[in-house]
C-alpha positions as a printed NumPy array, in Angstrom:
array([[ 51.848,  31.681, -64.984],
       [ 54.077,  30.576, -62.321],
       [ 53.026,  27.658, -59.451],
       [ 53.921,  27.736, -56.55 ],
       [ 53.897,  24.398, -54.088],
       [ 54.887,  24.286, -50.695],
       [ 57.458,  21.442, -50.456],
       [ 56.911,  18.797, -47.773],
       [ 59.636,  19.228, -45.516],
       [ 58.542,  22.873, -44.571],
       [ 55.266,  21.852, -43.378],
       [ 57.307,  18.761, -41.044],
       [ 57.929,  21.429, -37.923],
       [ 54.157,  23.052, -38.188],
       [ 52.933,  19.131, -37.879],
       [ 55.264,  17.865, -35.239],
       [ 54.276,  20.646, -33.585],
       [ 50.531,  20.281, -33.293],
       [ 50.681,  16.552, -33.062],
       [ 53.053,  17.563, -29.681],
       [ 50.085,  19.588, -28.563],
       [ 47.454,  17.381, -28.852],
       [ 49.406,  14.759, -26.957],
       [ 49.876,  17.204, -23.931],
       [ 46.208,  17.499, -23.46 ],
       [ 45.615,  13.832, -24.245],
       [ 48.229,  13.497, -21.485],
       [ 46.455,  15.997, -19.187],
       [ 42.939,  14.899, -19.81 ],
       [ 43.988,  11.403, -18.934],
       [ 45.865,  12.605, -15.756],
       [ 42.507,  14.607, -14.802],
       [ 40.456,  11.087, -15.534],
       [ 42.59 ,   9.186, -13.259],
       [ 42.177,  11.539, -10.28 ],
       [ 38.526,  11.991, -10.582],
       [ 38.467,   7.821, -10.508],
       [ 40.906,   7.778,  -7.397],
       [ 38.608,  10.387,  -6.047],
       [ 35.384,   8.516,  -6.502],
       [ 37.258,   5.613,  -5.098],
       [ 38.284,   7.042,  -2.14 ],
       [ 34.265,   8.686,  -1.816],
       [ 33.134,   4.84 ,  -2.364],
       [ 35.298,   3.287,   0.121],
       [ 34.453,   5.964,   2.655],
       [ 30.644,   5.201,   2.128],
       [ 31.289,   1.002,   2.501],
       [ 32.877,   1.675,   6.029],
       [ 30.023,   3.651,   6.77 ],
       [ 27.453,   1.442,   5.481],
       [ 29.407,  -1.176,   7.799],
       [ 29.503,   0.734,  10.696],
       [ 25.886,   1.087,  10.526],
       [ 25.176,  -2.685,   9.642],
       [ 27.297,  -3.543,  12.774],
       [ 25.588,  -1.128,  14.957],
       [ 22.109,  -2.431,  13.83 ],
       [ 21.188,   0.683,  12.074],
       [ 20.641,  -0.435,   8.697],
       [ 17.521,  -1.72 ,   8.18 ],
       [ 15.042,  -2.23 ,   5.236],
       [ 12.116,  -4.277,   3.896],
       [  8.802,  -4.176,   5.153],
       [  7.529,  -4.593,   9.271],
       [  4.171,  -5.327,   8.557],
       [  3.553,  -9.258,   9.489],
       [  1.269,  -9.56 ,   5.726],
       [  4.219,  -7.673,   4.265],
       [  6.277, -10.054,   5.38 ],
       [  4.308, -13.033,   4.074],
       [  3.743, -11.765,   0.981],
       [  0.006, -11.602,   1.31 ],
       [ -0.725,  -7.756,   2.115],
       [ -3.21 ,  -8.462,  -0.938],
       [ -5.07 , -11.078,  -0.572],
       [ -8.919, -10.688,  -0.158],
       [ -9.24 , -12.899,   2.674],
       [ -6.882, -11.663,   5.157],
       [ -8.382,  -8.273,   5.031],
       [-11.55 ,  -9.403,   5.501],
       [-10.601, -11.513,   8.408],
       [ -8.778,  -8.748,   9.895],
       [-11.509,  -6.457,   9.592],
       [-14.424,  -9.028,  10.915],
       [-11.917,  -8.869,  13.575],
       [-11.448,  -5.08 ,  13.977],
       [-15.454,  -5.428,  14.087],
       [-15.915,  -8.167,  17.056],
       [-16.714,  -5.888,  20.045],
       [-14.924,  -8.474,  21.945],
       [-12.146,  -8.37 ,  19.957],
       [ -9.164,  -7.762,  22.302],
       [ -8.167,  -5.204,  20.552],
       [-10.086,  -3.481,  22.976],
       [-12.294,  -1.154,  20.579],
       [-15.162,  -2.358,  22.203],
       [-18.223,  -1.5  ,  19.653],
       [-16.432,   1.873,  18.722],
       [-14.85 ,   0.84 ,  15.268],
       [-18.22 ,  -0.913,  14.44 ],
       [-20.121,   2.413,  15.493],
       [-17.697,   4.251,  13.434],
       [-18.268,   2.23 ,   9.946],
       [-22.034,   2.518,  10.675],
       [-21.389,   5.863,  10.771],
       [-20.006,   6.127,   7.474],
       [-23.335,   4.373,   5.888],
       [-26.114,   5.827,   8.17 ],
       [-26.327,   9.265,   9.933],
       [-28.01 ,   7.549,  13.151],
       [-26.878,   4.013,  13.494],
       [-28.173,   1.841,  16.16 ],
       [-26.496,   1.682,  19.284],
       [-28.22 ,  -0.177,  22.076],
       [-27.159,  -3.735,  20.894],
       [-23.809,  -3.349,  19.332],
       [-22.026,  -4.704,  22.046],
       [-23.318,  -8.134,  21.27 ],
       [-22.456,  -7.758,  17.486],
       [-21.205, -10.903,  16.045],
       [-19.129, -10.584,  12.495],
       [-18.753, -13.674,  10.344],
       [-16.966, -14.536,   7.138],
       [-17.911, -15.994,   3.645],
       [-22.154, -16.188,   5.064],
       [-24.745, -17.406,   2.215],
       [-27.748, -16.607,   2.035],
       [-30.13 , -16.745,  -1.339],
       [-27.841, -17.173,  -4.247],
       [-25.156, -14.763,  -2.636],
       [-22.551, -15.172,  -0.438],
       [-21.012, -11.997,   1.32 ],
       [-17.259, -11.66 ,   2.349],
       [-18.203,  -9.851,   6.168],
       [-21.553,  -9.823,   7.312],
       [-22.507,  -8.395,  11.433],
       [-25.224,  -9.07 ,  12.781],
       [-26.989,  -7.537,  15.741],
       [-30.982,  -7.096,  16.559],
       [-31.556,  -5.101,  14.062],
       [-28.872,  -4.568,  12.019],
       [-27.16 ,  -6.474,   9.31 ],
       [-24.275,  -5.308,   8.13 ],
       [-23.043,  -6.781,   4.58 ],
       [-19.712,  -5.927,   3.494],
       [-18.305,  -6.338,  -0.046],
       [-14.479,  -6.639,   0.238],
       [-12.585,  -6.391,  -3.297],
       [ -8.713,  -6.152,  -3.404],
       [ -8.073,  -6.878,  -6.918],
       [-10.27 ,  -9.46 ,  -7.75 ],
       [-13.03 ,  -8.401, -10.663],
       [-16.168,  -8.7  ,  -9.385],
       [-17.909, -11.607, -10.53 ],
       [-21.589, -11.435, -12.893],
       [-24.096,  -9.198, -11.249],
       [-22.04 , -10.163,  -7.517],
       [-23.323,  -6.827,  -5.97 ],
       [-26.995,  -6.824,  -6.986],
       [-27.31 , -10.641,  -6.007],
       [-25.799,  -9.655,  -2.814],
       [-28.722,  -7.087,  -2.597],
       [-31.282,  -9.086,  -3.455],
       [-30.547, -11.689,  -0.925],
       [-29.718,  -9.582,   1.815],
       [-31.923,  -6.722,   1.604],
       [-34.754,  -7.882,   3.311],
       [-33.076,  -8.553,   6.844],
       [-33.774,  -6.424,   9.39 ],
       [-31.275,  -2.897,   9.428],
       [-29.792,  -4.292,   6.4  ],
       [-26.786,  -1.791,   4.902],
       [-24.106,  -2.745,   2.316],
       [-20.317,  -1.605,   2.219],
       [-18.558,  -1.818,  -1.296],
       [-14.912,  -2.104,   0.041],
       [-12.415,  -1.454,  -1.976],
       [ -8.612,   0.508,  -2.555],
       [-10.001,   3.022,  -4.749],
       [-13.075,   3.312,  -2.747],
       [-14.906,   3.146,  -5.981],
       [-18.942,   1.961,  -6.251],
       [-19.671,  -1.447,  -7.368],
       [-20.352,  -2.031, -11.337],
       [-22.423,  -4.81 , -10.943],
       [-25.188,  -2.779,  -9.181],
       [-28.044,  -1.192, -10.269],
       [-31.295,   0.844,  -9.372],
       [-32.108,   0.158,  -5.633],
       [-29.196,  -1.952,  -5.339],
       [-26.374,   0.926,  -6.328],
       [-27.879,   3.084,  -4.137],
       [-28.252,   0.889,  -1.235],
       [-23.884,   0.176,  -1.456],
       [-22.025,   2.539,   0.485],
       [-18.297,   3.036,  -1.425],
       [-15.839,   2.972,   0.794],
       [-12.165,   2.886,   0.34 ],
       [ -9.271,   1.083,   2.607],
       [ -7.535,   4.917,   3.649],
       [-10.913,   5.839,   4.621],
       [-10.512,   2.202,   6.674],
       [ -7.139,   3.204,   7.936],
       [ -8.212,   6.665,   8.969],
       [-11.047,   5.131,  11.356],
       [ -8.461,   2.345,  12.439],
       [ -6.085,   5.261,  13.31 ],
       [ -8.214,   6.909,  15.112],
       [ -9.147,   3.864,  17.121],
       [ -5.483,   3.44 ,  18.442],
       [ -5.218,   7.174,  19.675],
       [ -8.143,   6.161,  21.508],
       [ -7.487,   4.825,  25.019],
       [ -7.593,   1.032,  24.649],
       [-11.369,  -0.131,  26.581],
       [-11.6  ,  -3.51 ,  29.081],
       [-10.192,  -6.014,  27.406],
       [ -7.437,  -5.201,  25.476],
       [ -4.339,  -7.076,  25.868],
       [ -0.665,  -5.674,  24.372],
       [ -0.924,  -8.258,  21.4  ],
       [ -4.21 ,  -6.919,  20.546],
       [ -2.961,  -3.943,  20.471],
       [  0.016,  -4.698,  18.66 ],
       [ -2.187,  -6.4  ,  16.004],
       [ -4.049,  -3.33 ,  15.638],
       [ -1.136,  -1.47 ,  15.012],
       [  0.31 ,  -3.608,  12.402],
       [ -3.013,  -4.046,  10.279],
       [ -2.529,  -0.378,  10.022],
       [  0.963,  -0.51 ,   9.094],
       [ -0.096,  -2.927,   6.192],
       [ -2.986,  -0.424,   5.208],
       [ -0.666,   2.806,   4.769],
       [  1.946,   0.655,   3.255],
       [ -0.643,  -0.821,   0.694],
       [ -3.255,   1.756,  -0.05 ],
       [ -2.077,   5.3  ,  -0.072]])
């Protein structure tokens, strides 16, 4: 039986002359690499003297243009309910008149009182019993308790001792505020039924609707500007 081996030195050209191939499409693909970089370069630096054209002219803006945006308290409990006793004041110059009140009655009562609105008087953080309620208006009978919860838990049986205090003043009706518009958990029976669930776009529906009103007596532009920016914060906030 005869063997046959190749010998080394014929296999020498066939070697050099793939390793000469792969380096021309090393070369290539690195030539190829090198103007897509340049390229994206160039795209980059086009896009930084745009973005600085725009800077100088004042057209690039960002961040929010709400004033609680800007403070860093479009959560917190407190100013919403302050802004919405507000929104509630009949003299509020904001210059609603009773019209944003008439409208939340509306949304707990199918014929809410009318006559004495106008001399409505909203207050913040009122006792009364063992409860104390974040909004409460008050008019000859009416009294209109409003539960405000951002993100705060509501606190051992808050809603039904809110009832149970409340529920015997004349017109009494309770608002469960909330983002989610969700019902209160810590109401039961009577007292469930008696909380109307109502969520902030629901809030910044009727405030919209407010400002494409003509303004009444009494409104001033800062008023109105307020207006406008609470209802910035709410579509910002609670979509």
């Amino acid at each position: 039986m005869t063997i046959f081996v190749s010998a080394p030195e014929a296999d020498e050209p066939r070697f050099a002359g793939l390793a000469a191939e792969w380096r021309a499409i090393v070369a290539r693909e690195q030539e190829h690499r090198v103007a897509q970089v340049a390229a994206w370069d160039a795209r980059l630096a086009e896009l930084r003297a745009e973005q600085d054209a725009l800077v100088r002219g004042g057209h690039w803006v960002g961040g929010p243009d709400d004033l609680l945006s800007i403070l860093g308290q479009s959560r917190q409990e407190r100013y919403h309910s302050a802004l919405l006793a507000w929104l509630l004041d009949p003299q509020g110059r904001h210059g609603f008149g009773a019209g944003f009140l008439e409208a939340l009655l509306r949304r707990c009562t199918a014929d809410p009182p009318r006559a004495e609105l106008n001399r409505a008087r909203p207050a913040l953080e009122v006792s009364l019993g063992n409860a104390r309620a974040d909004v409460v208006v008050a008019v000859p009978g009416l009294c209109l308790v409003i539960e405000n919860k951002v993100d705060a838990r509501e606190q051992p049986q808050q809603c039904e001792r809110l009832y149970e205090s409340f529920c015997r003043e004349p017109g009494a009706l309770f608002i469960f505020l909330s983002p989610s518009g969700r019902a209160p958990v810590t109401a039961t029976g009577g007292a469930r039924e008696a909380f109307t669930p109502m969520s902030y776009a629901e809030l910044a529906a009727m405030l919209r609707d407010a400002l494409a009103s003509a303004p009444g007596k009494g409104a001033t532009p800062h008023g109105r500007e307020a207006a406008s920016n609470y209802l910035a914060t709410l579509e910002r906030e609670f979509r």
